[in-house]
XYZ file of C-alpha atoms in Angstrom:
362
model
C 105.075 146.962 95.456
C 103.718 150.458 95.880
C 100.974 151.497 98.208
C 98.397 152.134 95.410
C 98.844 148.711 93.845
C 98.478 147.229 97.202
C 94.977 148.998 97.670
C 94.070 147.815 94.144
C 94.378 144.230 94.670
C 96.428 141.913 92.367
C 99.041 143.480 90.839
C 97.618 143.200 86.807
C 99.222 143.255 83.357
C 98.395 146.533 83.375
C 100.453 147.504 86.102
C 103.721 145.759 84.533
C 103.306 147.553 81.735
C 102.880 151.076 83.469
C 106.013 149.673 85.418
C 107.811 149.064 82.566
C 106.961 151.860 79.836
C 105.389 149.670 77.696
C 102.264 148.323 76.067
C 100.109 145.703 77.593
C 100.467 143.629 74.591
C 104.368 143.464 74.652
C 104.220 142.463 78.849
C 101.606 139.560 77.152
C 104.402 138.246 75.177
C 107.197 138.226 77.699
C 105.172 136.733 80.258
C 104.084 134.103 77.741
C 107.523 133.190 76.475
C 106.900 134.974 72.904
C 110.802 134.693 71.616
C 110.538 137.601 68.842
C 110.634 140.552 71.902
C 113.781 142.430 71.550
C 116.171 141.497 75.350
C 116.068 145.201 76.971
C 112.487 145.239 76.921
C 111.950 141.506 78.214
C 114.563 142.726 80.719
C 112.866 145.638 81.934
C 109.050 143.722 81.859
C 110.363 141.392 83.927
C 112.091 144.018 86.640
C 108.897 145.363 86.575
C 107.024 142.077 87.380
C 109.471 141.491 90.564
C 109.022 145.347 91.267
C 105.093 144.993 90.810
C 105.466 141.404 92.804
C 102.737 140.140 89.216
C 101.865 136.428 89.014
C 100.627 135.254 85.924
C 97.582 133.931 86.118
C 98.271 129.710 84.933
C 94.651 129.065 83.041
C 94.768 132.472 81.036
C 98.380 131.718 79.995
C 97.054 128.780 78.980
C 94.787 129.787 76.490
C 97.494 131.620 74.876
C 100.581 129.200 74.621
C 98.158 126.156 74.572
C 100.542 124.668 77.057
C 100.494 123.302 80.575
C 103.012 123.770 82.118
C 103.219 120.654 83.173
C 105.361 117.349 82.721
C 104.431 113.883 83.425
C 106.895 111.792 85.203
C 105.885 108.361 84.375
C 107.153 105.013 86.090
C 106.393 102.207 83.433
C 106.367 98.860 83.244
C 104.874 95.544 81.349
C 102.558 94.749 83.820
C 100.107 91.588 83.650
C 97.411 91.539 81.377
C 94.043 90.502 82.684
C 93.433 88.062 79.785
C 96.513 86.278 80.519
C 95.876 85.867 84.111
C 92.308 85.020 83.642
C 91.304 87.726 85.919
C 89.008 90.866 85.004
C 90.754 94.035 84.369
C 89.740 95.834 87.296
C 90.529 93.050 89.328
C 94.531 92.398 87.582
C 94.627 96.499 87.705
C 94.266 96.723 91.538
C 96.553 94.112 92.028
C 99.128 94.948 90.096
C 98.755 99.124 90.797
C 99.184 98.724 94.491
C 102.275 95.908 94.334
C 103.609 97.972 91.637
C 103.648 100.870 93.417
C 105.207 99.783 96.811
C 107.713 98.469 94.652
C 108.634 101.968 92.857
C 108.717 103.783 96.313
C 110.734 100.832 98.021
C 113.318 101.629 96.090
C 115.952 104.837 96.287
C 116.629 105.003 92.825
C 112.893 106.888 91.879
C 113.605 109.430 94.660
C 116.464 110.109 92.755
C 114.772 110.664 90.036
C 112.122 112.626 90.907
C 114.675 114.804 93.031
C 116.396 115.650 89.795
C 113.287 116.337 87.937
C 111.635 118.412 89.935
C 115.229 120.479 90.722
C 115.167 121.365 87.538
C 111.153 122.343 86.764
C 110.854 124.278 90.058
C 112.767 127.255 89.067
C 111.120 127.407 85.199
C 107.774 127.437 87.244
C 106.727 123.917 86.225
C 105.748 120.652 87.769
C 105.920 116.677 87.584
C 102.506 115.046 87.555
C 103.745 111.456 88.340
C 102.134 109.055 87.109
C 102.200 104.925 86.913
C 101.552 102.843 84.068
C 101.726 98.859 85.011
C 98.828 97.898 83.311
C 97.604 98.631 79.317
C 94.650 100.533 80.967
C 97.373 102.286 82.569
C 99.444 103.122 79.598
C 96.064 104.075 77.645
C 95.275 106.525 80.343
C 98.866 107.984 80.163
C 98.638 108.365 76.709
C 94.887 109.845 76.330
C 96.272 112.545 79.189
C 99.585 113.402 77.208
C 96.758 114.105 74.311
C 94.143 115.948 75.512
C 96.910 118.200 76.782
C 96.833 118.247 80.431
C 100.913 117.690 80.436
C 103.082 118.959 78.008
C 105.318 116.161 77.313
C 106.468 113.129 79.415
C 109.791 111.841 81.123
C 109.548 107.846 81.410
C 111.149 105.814 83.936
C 110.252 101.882 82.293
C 111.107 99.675 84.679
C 111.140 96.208 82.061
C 112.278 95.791 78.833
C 109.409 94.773 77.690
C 107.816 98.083 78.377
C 104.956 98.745 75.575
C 104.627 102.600 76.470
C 107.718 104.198 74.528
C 106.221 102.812 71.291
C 102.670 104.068 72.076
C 104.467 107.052 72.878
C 106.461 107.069 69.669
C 103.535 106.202 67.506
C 101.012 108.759 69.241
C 104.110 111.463 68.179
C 104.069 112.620 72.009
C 107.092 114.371 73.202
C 108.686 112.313 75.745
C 112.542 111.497 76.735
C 113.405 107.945 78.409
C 115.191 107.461 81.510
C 117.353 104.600 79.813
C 118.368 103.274 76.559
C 114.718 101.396 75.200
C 115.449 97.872 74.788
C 113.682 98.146 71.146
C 114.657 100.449 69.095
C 112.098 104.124 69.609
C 112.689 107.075 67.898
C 112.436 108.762 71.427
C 115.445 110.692 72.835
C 117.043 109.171 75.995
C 120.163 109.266 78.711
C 121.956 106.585 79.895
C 124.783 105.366 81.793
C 127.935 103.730 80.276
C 126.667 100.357 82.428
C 129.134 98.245 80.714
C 132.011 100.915 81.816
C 130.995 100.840 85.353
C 130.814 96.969 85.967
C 134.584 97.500 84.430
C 135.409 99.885 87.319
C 133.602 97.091 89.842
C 135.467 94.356 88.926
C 138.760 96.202 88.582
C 138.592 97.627 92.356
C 137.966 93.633 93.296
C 141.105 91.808 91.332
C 143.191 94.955 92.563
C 142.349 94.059 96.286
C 143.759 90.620 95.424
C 140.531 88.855 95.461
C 140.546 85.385 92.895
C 137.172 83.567 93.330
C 134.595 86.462 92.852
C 131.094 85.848 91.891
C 128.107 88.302 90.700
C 124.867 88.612 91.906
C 123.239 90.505 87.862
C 120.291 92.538 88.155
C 117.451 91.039 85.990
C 118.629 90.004 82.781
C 115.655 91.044 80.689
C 116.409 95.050 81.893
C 119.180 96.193 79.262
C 121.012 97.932 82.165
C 121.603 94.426 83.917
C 122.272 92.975 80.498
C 125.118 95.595 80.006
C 126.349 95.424 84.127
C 126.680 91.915 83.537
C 128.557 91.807 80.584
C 131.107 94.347 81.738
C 131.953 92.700 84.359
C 132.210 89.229 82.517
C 134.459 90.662 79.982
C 136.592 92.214 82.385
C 137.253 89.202 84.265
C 138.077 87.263 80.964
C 140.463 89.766 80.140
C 142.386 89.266 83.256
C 142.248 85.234 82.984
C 139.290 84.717 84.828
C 136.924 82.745 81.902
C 134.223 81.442 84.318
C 131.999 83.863 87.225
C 129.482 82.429 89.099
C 126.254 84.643 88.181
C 122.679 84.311 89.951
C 120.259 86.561 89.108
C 118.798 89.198 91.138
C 115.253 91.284 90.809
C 117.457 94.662 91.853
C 115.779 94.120 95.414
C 117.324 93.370 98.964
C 114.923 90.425 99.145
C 116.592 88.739 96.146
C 120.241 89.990 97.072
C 119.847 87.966 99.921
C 118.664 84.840 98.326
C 121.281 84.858 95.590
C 124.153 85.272 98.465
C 122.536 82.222 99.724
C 122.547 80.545 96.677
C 126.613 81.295 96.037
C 127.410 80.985 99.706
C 126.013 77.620 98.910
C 127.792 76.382 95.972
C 130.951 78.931 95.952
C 131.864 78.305 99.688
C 135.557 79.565 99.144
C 134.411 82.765 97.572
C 136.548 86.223 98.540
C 134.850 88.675 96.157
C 130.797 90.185 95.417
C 130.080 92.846 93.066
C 126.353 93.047 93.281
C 124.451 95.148 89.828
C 123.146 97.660 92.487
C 123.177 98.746 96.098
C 119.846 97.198 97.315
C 121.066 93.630 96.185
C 124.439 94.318 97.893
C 122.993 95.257 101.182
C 121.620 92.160 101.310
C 124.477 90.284 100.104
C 126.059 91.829 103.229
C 123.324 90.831 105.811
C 123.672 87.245 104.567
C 127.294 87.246 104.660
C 126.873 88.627 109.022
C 124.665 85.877 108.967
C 126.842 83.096 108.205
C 130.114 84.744 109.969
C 131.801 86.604 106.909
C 133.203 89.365 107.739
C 133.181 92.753 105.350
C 135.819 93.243 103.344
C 137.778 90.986 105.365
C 137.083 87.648 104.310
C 134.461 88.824 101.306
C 134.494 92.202 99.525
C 131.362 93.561 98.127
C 131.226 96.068 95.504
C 127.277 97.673 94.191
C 126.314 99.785 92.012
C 124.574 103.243 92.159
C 125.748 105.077 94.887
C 122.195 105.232 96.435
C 120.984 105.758 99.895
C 121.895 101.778 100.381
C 125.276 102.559 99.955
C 124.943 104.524 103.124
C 122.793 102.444 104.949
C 125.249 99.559 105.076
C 127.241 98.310 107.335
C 130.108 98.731 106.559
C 129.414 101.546 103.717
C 129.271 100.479 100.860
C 132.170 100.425 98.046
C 129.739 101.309 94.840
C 129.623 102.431 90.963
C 128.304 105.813 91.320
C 125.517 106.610 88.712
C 124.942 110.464 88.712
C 120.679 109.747 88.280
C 119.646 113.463 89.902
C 121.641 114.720 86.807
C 120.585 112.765 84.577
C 117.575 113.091 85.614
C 117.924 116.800 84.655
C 118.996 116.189 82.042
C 116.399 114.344 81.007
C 114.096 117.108 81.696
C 116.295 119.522 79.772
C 116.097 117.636 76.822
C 112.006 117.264 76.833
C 112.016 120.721 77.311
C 113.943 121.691 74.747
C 111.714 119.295 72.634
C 109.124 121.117 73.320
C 110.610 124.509 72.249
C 112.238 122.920 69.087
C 109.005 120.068 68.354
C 111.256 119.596 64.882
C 114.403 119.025 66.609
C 116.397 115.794 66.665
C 116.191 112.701 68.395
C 118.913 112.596 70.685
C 120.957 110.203 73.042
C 123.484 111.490 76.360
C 125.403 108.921 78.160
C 126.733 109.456 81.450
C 129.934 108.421 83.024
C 130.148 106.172 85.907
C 132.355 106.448 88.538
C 133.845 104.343 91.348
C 132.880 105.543 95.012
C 135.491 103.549 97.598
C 134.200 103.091 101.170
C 134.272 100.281 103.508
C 133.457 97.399 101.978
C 135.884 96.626 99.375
């Protein structure tokens, strides 16, 4: 920046355009994304805006692209309705925000998330306004912000299938991409993971170490991503001759991984193999296993699913399906903003590949 625009305060639109040889009016449409400006001069406005060191000012832009530059990240789920619990609103709301909550951050997968979200915004000068939606106050509020404009679109992270907020969202005609294939049918663009493909890899890795008498510890079975992780790793089984798995059911927590280890430790004594619907439930399938003086991989071999921090944090490390969720996250991001650029643009799906991570446990 030169010594006379330093004297004269904030560099102006004025300034880029001296900078750049051209009209106030055609630096306005660069800076505000206009697409009809031919590529040498959006080249050489924005040289000059690095040269002239010009910020745009957010509110003004505003008023020109009627955008925010904003995205909400929203976690989601089906909550409990006051009615039902014969509790008043405010009351169930409080409740239900603050357990809700603890149980978002508890768990690695939304730092994932976010990390991939706001990867990708940060350089397009954007950000994430997260918010949560457990409640149908919640969800109204979520969808009375995404109307009166104050984010441009939302990415939604449901955490239950039965999840009302992608239909609001559908019906309201918000722009929004999922973080998972909706359990109903939306038409709301989404990514996803090939579940059913990576429970294959999981139970693969286990019959090739020679283990016989394996049993799975499913995530919650009304989540389509534990309905698919389970029924991978069924069919897999079947189709090399084992027709019967022990299953218990899991929450996707370390609280219930230990209680279902319990359970099968209980009933499946003789049991050589674990593959665990995500890394949180096999960490505490591990601890359980210390407990009662299995040892890791040597007399049981656990296999999760993620690759999350969890993975890591076990002892030993964890063998896990890796799902790529800072990409897709991306990804996910990618495609709202593209749906914002193209609002008549189709409705779209992208399906990641899992892929088996081998470490100590199995």
């Amino acid at each position: 920046m030169t010594d006379d625009l330093r004297s004269a305060g904030a560099p102006t639109l004025e300034d880029v355009a001296r900078a750049a040889g051209v009209s106030r009016a055609t630096v306005s449409r660069v800076v505000n994304g206009v697409r009809n400006v031919d590529p040498v001069i959006q080249e050489a406005v924005r040289r000059a805006v690095s040269v002239t060191g010009y910020t745009p000012n957010r509110a003004a832009r505003s008023l020109v692209t009627r955008r925010a530059d904003a995205i909400a990240l929203v976690v989601s789920g089906a909550g409990v309705e006051p009615e039902a619990a014969g509790e008043s609103e405010d009351t169930t709301a409080s409740r239900d925000g603050s357990s809700f909550t603890a149980q978002v951050f508890a768990d690695p997968f939304f730092g994932r998330v976010v990390t991939g979200v706001v990867n990708y915004l940060r350089p397009r000068g954007m950000h994430p306004v997260l918010m949560f939606a457990e409640s149908s106050r919640a969800r109204e509020d979520v969808v009375a912000y995404l109307r009166q404009g104050r984010a441009d679109g939302a990415l939604v992270v449901s955490t239950h299938a039965e999840d009302p907020l992608p239909a609001l969202i559908a019906e309201a005609d918000l722009a929004a991409v999922l973080f998972a294939r909706p359990a109903r049918p939306v038409p709301v663009s989404y990514v996803d993971l090939a579940h059913q493909d990576g429970a294959r890899l999981a139970a693969e890795h286990l019959l090739g170490r020679g283990c016989r008498r394996i049993a799975t510890i499913s995530g919650p079975l009304d989540v389509p991503a534990g309905q698919a992780r389970l029924t991978g790793f069924r069919d897999t089984m079947a189709r090399h001759g084992h027709p019967y798995i022990p299953i218990v059911e899991g929450q996707f927590t370390q609280e219930s991984g230990e209680a279902a280890m319990e359970r099968l430790l209980a009933e499946h004594p003789d049991l050589d193999g674990v593959f665990a619907a995500n890394d949180l439930m096999a960490l505490g399938a591990c601890h359980v296993l210390r407990e009662h003086g299995r040892s890791v991989p040597g007399d049981v071999a656990v296999v999760g699913f993620d690759d999350s921090s969890a993975a890591l944090a076990c002892r030993p490390p964890l063998t896990t399906v890796r799902q790529p969720v800072e990409g897709m996250a991306a990804e996910m991001t990618r495609l709202l903003l593209d749906r914002l650029s193209r609002p008549d643009g189709p409705v779209t799906s992208v399906i990641f590949e899992p892929e088996l991570v081998v470490r100590g446990s199995a």
